[in-house]
Structure formats: structure tokens, C-alpha cells
Coordinates of C-alpha atoms and ligand atoms in Angstrom, one line a residue:
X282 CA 33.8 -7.0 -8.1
X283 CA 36.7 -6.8 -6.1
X284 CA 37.1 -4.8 -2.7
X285 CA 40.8 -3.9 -3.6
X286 CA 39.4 -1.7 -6.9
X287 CA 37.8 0.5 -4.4
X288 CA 40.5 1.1 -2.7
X289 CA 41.5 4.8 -2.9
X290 CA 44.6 6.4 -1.2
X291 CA 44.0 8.8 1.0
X292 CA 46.7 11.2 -0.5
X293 CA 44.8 10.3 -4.0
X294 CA 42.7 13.9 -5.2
X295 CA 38.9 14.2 -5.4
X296 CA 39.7 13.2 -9.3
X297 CA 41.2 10.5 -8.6
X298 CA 38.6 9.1 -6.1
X299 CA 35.7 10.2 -8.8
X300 CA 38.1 7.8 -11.2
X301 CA 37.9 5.0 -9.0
X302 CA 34.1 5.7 -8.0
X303 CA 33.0 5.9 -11.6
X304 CA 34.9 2.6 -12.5
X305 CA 33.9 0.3 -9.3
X306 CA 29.9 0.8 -9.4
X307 CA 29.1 0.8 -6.1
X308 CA 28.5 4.6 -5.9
X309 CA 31.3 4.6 -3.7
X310 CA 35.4 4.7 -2.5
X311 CA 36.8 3.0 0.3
X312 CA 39.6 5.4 1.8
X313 CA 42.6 3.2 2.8
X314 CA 45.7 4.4 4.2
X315 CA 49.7 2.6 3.8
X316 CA 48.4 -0.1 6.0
X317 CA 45.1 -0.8 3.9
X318 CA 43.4 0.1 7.3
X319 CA 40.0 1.6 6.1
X320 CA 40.0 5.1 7.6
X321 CA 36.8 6.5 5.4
X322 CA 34.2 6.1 2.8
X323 CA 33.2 9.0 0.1
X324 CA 30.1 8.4 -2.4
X325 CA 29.4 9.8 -5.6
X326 CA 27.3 12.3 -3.6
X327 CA 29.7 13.5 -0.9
X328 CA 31.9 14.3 -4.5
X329 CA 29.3 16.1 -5.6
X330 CA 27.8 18.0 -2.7
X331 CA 31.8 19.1 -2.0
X332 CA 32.3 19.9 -5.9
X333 CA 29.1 22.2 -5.5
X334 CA 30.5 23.9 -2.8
X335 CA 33.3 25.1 -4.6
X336 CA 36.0 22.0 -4.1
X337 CA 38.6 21.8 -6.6
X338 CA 39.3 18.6 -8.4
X339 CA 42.7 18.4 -7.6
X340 CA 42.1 18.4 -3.6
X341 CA 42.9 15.6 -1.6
X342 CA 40.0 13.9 -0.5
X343 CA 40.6 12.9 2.7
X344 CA 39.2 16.5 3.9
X345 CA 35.7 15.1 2.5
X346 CA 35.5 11.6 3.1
X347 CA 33.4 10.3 5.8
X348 CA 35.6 8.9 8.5
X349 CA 32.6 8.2 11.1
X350 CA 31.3 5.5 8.4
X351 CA 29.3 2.4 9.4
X352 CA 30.9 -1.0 9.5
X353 CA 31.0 -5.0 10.5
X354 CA 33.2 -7.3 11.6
X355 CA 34.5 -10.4 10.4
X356 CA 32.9 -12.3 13.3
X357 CA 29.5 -10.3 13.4
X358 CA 27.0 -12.4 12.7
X359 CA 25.4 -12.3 9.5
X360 CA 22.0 -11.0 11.0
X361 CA 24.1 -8.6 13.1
X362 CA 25.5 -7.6 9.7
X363 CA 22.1 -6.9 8.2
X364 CA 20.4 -5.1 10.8
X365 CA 23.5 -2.4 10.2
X366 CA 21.9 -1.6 7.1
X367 CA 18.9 1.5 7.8
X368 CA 17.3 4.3 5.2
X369 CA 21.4 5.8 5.1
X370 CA 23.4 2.8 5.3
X371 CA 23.4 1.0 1.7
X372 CA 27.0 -0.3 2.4
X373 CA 28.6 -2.0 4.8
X374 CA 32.6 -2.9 4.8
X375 CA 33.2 -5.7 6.6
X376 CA 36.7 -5.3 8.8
X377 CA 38.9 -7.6 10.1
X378 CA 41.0 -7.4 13.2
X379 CA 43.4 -4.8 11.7
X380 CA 40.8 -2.7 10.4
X381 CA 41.1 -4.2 6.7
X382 CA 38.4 -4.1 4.6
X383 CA 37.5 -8.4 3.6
X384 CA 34.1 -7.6 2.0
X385 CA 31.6 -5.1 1.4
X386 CA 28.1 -5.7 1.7
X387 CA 25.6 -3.9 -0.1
X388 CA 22.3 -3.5 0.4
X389 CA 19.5 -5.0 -1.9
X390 CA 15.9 -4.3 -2.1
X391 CA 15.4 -7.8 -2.2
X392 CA 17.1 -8.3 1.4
X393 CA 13.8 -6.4 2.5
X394 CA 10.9 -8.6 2.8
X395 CA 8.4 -6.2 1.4
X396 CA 4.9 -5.9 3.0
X397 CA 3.3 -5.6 0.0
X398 CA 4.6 -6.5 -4.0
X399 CA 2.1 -8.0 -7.0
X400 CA 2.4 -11.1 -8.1
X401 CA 2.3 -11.5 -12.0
X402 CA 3.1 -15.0 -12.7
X403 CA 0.2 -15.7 -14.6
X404 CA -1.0 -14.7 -18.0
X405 CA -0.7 -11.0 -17.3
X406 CA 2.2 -10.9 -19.3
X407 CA 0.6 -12.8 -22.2
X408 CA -2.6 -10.7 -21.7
X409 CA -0.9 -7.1 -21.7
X410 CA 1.6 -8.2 -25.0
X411 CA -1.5 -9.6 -26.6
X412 CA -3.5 -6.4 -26.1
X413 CA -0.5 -4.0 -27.1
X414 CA -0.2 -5.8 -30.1
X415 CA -3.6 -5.4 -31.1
X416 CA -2.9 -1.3 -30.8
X417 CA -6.2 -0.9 -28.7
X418 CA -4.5 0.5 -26.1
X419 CA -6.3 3.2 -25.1
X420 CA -9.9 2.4 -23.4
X421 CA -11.3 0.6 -26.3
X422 CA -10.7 -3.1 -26.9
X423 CA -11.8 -6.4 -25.5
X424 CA -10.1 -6.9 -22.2
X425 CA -12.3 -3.7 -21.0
X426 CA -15.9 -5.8 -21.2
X427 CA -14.0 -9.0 -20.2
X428 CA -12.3 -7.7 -17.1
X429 CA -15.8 -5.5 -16.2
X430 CA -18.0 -8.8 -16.7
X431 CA -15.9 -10.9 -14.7
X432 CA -15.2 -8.8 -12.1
X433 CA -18.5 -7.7 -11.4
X434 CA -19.6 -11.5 -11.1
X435 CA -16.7 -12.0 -8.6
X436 CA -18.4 -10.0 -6.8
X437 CA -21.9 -11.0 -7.1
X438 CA -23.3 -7.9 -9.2
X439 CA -24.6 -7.3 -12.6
X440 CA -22.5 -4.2 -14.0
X441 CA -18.6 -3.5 -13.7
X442 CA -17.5 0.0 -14.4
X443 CA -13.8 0.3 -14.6
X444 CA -12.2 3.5 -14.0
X445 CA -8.4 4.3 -14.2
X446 CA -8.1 4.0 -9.9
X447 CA -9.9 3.5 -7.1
X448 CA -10.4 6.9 -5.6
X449 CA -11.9 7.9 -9.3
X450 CA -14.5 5.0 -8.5
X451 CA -15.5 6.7 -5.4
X452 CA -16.0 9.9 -7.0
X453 CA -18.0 8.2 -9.9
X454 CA -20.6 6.6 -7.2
X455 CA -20.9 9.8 -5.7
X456 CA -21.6 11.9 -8.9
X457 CA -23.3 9.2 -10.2
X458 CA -25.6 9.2 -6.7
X459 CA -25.7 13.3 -7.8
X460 CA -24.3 13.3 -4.1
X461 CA -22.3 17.2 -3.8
X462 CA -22.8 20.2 -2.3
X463 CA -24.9 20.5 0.9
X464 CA -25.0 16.7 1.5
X465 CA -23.4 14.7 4.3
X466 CA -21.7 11.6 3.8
X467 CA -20.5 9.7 6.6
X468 CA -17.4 7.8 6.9
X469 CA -15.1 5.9 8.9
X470 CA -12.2 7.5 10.9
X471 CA -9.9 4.7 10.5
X472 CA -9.2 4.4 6.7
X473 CA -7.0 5.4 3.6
X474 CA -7.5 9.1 2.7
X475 CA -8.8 8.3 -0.2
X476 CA -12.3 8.1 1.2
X477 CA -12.4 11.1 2.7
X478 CA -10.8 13.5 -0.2
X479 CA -13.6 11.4 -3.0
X480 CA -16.4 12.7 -0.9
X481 CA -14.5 16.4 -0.7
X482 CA -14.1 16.3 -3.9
X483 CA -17.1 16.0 -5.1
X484 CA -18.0 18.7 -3.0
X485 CA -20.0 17.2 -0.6
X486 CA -19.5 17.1 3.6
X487 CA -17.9 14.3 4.8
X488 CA -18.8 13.5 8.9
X489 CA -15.9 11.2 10.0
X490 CA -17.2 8.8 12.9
X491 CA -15.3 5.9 14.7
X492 CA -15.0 2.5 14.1
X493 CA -16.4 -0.5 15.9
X494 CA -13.0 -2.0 18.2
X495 CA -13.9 -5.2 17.5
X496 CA -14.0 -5.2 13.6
X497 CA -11.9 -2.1 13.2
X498 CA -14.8 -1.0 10.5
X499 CA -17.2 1.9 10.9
X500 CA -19.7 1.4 14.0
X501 CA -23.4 1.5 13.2
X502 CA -24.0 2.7 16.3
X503 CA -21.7 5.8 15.6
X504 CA -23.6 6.2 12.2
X505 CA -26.8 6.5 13.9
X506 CA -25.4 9.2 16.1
X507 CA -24.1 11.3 13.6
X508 CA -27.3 11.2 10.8
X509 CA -28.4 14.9 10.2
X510 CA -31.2 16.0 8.0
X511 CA -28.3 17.1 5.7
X512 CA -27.0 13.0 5.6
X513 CA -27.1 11.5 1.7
X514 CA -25.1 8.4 2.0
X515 CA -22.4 6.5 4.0
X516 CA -19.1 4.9 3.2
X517 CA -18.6 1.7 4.9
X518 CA -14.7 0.5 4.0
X519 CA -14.4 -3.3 4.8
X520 CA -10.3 -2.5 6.4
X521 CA -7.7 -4.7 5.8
X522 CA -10.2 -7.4 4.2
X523 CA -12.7 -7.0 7.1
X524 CA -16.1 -6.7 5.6
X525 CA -18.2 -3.8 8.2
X526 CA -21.5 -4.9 9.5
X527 CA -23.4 -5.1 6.7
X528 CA -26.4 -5.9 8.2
X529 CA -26.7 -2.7 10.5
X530 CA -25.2 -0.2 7.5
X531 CA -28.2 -1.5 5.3
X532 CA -31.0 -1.8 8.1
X533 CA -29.8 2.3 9.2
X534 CA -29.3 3.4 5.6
X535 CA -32.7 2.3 4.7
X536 CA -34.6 3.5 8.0
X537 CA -32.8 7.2 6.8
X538 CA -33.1 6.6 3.2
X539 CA -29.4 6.8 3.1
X540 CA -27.1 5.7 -0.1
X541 CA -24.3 3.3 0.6
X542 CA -21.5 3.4 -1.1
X543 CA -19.4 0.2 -0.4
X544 CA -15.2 1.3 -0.1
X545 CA -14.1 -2.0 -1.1
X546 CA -10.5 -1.5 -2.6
X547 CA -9.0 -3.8 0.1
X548 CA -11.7 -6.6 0.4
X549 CA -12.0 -8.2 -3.0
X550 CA -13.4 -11.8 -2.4
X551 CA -15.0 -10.9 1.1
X552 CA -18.1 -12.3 2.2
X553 CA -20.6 -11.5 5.1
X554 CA -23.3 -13.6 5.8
X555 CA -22.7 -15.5 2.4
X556 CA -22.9 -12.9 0.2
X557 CA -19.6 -11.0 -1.5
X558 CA -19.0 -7.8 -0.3
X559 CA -19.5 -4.9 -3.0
X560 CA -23.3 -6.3 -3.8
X561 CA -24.4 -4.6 -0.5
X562 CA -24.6 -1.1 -1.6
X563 CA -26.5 1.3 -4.3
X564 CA -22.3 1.0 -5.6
X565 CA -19.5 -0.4 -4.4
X566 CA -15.9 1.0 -5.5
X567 CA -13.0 -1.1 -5.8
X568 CA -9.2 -0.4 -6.1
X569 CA -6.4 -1.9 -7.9
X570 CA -3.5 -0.3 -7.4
X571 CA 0.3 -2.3 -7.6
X572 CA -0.3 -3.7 -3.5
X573 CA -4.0 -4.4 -3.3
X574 CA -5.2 -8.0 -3.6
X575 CA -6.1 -7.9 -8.1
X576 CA -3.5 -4.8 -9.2
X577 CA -3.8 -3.8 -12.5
X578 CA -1.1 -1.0 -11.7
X579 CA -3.4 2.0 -11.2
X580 CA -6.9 1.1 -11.9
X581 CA -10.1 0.3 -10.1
X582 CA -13.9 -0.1 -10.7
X583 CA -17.2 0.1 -9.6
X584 CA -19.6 -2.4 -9.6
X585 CA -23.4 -2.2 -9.0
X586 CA -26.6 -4.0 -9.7
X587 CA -28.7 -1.1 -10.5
X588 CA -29.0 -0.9 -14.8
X589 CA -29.9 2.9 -14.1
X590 CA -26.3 3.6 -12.4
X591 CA -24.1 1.1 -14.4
X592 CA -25.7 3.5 -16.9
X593 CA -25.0 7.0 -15.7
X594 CA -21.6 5.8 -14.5
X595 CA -20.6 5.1 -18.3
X596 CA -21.4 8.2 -19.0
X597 CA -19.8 10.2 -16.3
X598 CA -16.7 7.8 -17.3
X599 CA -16.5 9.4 -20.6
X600 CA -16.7 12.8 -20.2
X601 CA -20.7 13.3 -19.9
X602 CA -21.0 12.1 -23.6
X603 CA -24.2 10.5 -24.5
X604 CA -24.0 7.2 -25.6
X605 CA -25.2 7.5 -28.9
X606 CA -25.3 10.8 -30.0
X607 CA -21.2 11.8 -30.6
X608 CA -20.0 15.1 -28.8
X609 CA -23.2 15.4 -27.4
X610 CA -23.1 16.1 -23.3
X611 CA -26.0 15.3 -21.3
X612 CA -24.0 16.4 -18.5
X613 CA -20.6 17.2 -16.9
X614 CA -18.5 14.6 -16.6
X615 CA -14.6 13.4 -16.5
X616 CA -12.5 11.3 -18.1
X617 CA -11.8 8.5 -15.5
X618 CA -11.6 5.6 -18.0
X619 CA -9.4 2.5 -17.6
X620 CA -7.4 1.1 -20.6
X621 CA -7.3 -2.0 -22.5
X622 CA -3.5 -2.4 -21.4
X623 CA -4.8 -2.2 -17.8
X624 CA -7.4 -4.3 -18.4
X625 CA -5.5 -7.5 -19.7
X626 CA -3.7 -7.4 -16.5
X627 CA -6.7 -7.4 -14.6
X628 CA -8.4 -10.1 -16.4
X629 CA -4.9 -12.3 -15.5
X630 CA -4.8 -11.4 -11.7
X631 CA -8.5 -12.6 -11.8
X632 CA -8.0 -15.9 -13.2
X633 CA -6.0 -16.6 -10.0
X634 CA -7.7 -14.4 -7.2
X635 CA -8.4 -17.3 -5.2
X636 CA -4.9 -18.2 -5.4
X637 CA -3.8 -15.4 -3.9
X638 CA -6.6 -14.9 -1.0
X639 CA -5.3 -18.9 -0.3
X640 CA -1.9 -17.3 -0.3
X641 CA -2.5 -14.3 1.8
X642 CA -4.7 -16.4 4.5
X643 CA -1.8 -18.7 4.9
X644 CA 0.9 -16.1 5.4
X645 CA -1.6 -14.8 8.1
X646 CA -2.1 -18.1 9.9
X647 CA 1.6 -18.7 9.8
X648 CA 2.5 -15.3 11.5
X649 CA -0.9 -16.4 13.7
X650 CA 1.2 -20.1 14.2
X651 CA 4.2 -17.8 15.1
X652 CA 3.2 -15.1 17.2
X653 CA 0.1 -15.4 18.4
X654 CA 0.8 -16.6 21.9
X655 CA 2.8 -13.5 22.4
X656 CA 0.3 -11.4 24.8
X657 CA 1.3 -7.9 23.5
X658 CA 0.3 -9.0 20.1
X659 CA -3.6 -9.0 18.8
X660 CA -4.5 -10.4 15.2
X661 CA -7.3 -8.7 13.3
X662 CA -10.3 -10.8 14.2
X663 CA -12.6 -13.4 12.1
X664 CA -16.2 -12.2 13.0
X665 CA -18.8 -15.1 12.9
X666 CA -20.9 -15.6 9.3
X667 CA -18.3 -13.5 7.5
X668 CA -15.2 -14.7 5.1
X669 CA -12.7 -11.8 6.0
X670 CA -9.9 -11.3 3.1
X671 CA -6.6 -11.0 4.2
X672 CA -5.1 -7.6 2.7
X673 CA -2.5 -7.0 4.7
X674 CA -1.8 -9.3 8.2
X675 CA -2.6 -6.5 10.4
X676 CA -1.8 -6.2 14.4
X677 CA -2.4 -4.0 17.3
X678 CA 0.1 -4.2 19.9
X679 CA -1.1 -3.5 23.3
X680 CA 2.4 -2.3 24.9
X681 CA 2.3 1.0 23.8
X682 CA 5.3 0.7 21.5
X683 CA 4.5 0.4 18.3
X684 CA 7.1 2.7 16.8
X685 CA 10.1 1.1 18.3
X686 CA 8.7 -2.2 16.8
X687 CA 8.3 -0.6 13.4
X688 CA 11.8 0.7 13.7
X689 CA 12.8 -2.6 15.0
X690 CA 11.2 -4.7 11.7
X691 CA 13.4 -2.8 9.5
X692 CA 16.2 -3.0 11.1
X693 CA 16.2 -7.1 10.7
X694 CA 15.5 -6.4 6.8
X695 CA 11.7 -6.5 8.0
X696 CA 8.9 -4.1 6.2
X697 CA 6.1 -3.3 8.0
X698 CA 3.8 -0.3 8.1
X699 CA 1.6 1.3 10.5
X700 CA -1.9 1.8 10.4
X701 CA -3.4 4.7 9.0
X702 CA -3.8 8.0 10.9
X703 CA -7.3 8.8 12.4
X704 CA -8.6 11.2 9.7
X705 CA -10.2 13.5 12.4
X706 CA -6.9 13.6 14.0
X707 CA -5.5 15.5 11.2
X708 CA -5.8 19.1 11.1
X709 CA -7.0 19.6 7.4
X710 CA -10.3 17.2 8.5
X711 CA -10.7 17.7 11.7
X712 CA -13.7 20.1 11.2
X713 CA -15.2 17.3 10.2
X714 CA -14.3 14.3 12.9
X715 CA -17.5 13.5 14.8
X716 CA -16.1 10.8 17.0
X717 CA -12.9 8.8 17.0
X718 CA -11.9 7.6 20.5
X719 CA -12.0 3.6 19.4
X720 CA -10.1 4.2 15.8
X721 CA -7.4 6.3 17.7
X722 CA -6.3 3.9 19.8
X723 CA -5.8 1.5 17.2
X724 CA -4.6 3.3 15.0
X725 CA -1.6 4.2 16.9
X726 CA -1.3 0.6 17.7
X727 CA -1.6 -0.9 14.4
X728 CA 1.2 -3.0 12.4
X729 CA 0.6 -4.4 8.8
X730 CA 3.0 -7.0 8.5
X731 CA 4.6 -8.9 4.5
X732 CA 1.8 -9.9 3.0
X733 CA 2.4 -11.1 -0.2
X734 CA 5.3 -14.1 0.4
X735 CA 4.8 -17.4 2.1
X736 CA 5.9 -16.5 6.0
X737 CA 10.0 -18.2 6.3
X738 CA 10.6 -19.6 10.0
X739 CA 13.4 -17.2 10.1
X740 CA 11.7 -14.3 9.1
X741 CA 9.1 -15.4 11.8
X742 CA 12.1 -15.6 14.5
X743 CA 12.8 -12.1 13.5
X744 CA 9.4 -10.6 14.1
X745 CA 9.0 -12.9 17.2
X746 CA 12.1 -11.5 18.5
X747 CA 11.7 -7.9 17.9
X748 CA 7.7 -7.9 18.9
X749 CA 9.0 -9.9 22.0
X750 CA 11.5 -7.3 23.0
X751 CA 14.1 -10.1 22.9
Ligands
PLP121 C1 -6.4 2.0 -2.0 C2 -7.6 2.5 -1.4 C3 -8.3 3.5 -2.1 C4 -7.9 4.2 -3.3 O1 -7.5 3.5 -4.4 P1 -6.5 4.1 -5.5 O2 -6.7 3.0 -6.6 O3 -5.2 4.1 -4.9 O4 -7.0 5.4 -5.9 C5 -9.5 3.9 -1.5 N1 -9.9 3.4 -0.3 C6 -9.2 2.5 0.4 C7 -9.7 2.1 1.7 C8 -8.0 2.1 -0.1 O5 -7.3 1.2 0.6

């Protein structure tokens, strides 16, 4: 493209400019005047908004260009140049002395290293064409019992039910544990929402306590506390890849004669004390959406060494229906199956899970390399006799500015995402928040960092930089 085609006059009318917008494909017009000075910019949407307010095509658009637009210069450096570009700038004219336009830069996704994307390199291509061609799309066909059977070895257990996400998994265990109304569950502050709302929507009480502030994962000592007469089962979520201490969990739950229901959708390929986390618990539910570490796009599954539950968790799957008698219900259930399409993927992203845990420890150790010595900054932390997963490279910062450093990230072309939100302090759960003091403070101090591309040394600079306040 050339920059002269967008060049509009600024005596030219609003059809004109739509004329030249249409044609260029940028989505946008660059307002010159006789000089070819750049004295605005008008989108497709500015066109639109002013046509909706009544505008008249034959109008001069000057009167709804933007005139306050964002620009570089020619000598800006091209990281000066990049950081211009925010959630509202997606173009950037780049202006030389007289105020000409040389270039215009447009912003790509791809300039923004993402912090989390799936990597399907592998078969999953192969797998998914080869299972649409044999029409069993739906949740019948052979990459179901393959992707169920592996998986559950991955993780050390007998039986692998796949369901069609991981917050379906959770509310499989639960029904399947006939946990609901008038039972407490207890789970971790600090944690994706998903928890929480699986244990609601079953019907059930959750009791939100804090996390433990050296593993960031529910503190057995806080379990203790909060066990009522009313408490059924906990929820241990290994964070980030951090499996919880397993050991404590188990010894409480049985003193209590608790259930324990392992949240495992972002530790796949996690081991404490030699032993893969998801074979802990009565259940363990995993998750596989698009950024976890094996995505099958939506999808997720629950594994478990009990015959009885893989059992009553096929059932619950499929409606309630009994397994041999057609239309028959032994009970109530749902339809939370996974499909065969879904399946081939997973089966793919399995046949190179240790590729990407490699992959995901190294981009940790290199932001480790990189900004570790930095004394603001505070790396998730490897807890003796366990093999943490790395999810997503997670931070706290201790200078009490988290948010400018988020804000910071992206304006280098840097994703990044806090952590999540203490449940209890959100008003729709906090009748429910038993303690969170720990899980607060870290969770307004937390920064997930790219996780899913090898770590560049400029990229590092960047982060250094803006973490550095430099
Ligand atoms: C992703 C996630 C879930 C839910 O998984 P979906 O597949 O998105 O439904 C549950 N718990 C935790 C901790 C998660 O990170």
C-alpha cells in the first residue's frame, strides 16, 4: 500500500473520504492539506458514528476528522514508535519535519507478545482432519477412549472422564460425590472463578479461605480452621502449576472424612513428593481450554482411580442414562460430553506435553536469568520434593505498583496479566470468604508474564526496563 492513496483533501466530502477509506484497507483516511501536511485522521467509524448522527454525505469532512490524532516522527526510535500504539491507537503516521506523512504503521496482533497462545504443531491437525473425516464427530469415536486412557495415565490414575470444559469437570466430581445442598466445600481464595461458581452450582456452600504465602495454594492450616459439621469436601487448586500441600489436604480430609476434589486445570504434569498431581483426590478435574498447558479448545476431564466414580461420572456425563438400558435414567444428569473432534486434538497436544512443560520451564528460567536480581521482583517459588509446572511465569512485585507495570508491559508491545481477584473480596462471594489476608496481598501484587514463546533478550530488556522503572 501506498501512504499517498490515503491521502484525502481536506475540502474532499464525507463521500469522498468513505471512497478513499473503502479503497485503501486500513479502515482509515489521512486528512492532508495543499502542503500534504497531515492535519487529521477519520476511520471508517468516525464516518459512521457522524452518518448516524444525521451527517450528510456531501459534507466536508474536515468538521469530523480527528485533528488531535496520534503520531511518530521520522527520528523516533522504533521502540518509541511501538509503545505509541495502546487499546485506541491501531495506527500510527509517521511525520517528517514538515509534518508529512513517510509511513504509517499499523498495529498487528502479532507485535504483542501474547502471554498465553496454543501451540499446534504437532499431529493435531492430522488428528482433527482424520476424525472429521470419519463423520464421528459428535462424542462417539476413537480419539474419546484414546485421549481418556492416556490422559488418565499422565496422570497416574486408572479412569479419564472427558467432559466438554473444565468447570463441567468440577461440577461432575461434585454431583458425582452427591455433594449439593447443605454441604460445605472449602476452597481457596486465590483462584479462577471457576472453582467457586462449580461448587455454587451444584448447590452446595462454598467457604473461601486463604492461601499459604509461600506456595500461593490453599493453607492447611486455614482448612482446619474453617471445617464445620456442615464440611463435605475441599478444593485444593495447584495455582499457576504449583501443586498445594498434598500431604496436609489428605492427612485433614481424612481426619474429617472430607472429599477432595483436586482443581488441577493449570498443573498438568505436576508432581509432589513423586507422585502426579490429580491421583491425590477421590477426583481430580482438569481443564483444557485454548491457554492452559494440553488445549483441546474448550474441553477438560476428570480423572480418578475409584471404578465406582469413573462409573457414576459416565453416567452423569450423558444425561443420567443407564449404560445399558437406552432412555432409561437412573438419575438426573447433564449433557457435559466432550467430542471426538476435541478429542484428536487432545490426544496430539499429549504426544508432546513434555515438550511443552520443557518449553514453559525455560521461558521461566530465562525471565528468572533476566530479572531475578531485580529486588522488587519475586518468582513463584519451587517447594522441596515437588515438580511445579510452569503455567504461566507468575510474579509478585513488592513496590506496590503493579498496575503501572501492567500498563507499562503493554505499552512496549508486552502482554501480561494480573493475578486473579481474591474471591472473598468480591461482593457476590463475600458471604462466603472465611479468611483472605495472605491471598490479598498477592493478588494485588501478582503479574503473569508470556508464557508460551522462548523469552527474546530484547523482550527481556523490555520487561527489565519497565519492572525497573527505567
Ligand atoms: C481454567 C480453570 C478452570 C476452568 O476451566 P474451563 O475449561 O475454562 O471451564 C477451573 N479452575 C481453574 C483454576 C482454572 O484455571
Amino acid at each position: 500500500m501506498k501512504v499517498s492513496s490515503l491521502f484525502c483533501s481536506r475540502t474532499a466530502t464525507l463521500f469522498e473520504c468513505l471512497k478513499i477509506i473503502n479503497s485503501g484497507g486500513v479502515g482509515a483516511a489521512l486528512l492532508v492539506d495543499d502542503e500534504l501536511k497531515m492535519i487529521g485522521l477519520i476511520t471508517d467509524g468516525e464516518v459512521r458514528r457522524a452518518l448516524i448522527a444525521g451527517a450528510s454525505l456531501n459534507e466536508n469532512v474536515e468538521l469530523y476528522a480527528n485533528k488531535n490524532f496520534e503520531f511518530g516522527k521520522v527520528e523516533d526510535t522504533p521502540a518509541n514508535l511501538a509503545a505509541r500504539f495502546d487499546n485506541r491507537v491501531k495506527l500510527l503516521p509517521v511525520l517528517d519535519s514538515n509534518g508529512r506523512v513517510c509511513e504509517l504503521l499499523q498495529w498487528d496482533t502479532k507485535m504483542r507478545l501474547p502471554v498465553a497462545e496454543p501451540d499446534l504443531r504437532g499431529n493435531e491437525l492430522k488428528y482433527l482432519l482424520d476424525a472429521f473425516l470419519s463423520t464421528w464427530i459428535s462424542s462417539t469415536g476413537e480419539y474419546l477412549a484414546r485421549f481418556e486412557s492416556g490422559f488418565s495415565k499422565f496422570c497416574g490414575s486408572s479412569f479419564g472422564v472427558s467432559t466438554c470444559n473444565g468447570t463441567a469437570a468440577l461440577q461432575l466430581a461434585l454431583s458425582a460425590l452427591d455433594i449439593g445442598p447443605g454441604d460445605e466445600v472449602i476452597v481457596p481464595d486465590l483462584t479462577f472463578g471457576a472453582t467457586i461458581n462449580s461448587v455454587l452450582a451444584v448447590g452446595a456452600t462454598p467457604v473461601i479461605v486463604d492461601v499459604d504465602p509461600i506456595t500461593w495454594c490453599i493453607s492447611p492450616d486455614h482448612i482446619e480452621d474453617a471445617i464445620s459439621t456442615k464440611t463435605r469436601a475441599v478444593i485444593p487448586v495447584h495455582l499457576f502449576g504449583q501443586p498445594c500441600d498434598m500431604n496436609s489436604v489428605m492427612r485433614i480430609a481424612k481426619a474429617h472424612n472430607l472429599r477432595v476434589i483436586e482443581d488441577a486445570a493449570e498443573a498438568h504434569g505436576a508432581t509432589y513428593h513423586g507422585r502426579s498431581v490429580g491421583s491425590f483426590g477421590d477426583v481430580a478435574a482438569f481443564s483444557f481450554f485454548a491457554n492452559k498447558i494440553i488445549t483441546t479448545g474448550e474441553g477438560g476431564m476428570c480423572v480418578t482411580s475409584s471404578p465406582e466414580l469413573d462409573e457414576k461420572m459416565r453416567i452423569l456425563r450423558d444425561h443420567g442414562m443407564n449404560r445399558s438400558r437406552r432412555y432409561w435414567h437412573d438419575c438426573a444428569g447433564f449433557n457435559y460430553r466432550m467430542t471426538n473432534l476435541q478429542a484428536a486434538i487432545g490426544v496430539a497436544q499429549l504426544e508432546r506435553v513434555r515438550e511443552t512443560i520443557d518449553l514453559k520451564r525455560q521461558i521461566e528460567n530465562s525471565y528468572r536469568d533476566g530479572i531475578g536480581d531485580l529486588e522488587n521482583v519475586h518468582f513463584q517459588v519451587d517447594v522441596p520434593e515437588t515438580s511445579r509446572v510452569v503455567w504461566l511465569a507468575s510474579i509478585c512485585v513488592s513496590d506496590g505498583r503493579r498496575d503501572e507495570h501492567l500498563e507499562n508491559l503493554l505499552k512496549v508491545g508486552i502482554d501480561s496479566r494480573p493475578f486473579f481477584y481474591s474471591l472473598g473480596s468480591m461482593p457476590i462471594f463475600r458471604e462466603f470468604s472465611h479468611s483472605n489476608s495472605n491471598s490479598l496481598r498477592i493478588s494485588r501484587a501478582g503479574i503473569s508474564l508470556p508464557s508460551s514463546r522462548p523469552v527474546t533478550a530484547e523482550v527481556l530488556e523490555k520487561i527489565r526496563d519497565v519492572l525497573s522503572g527505567s
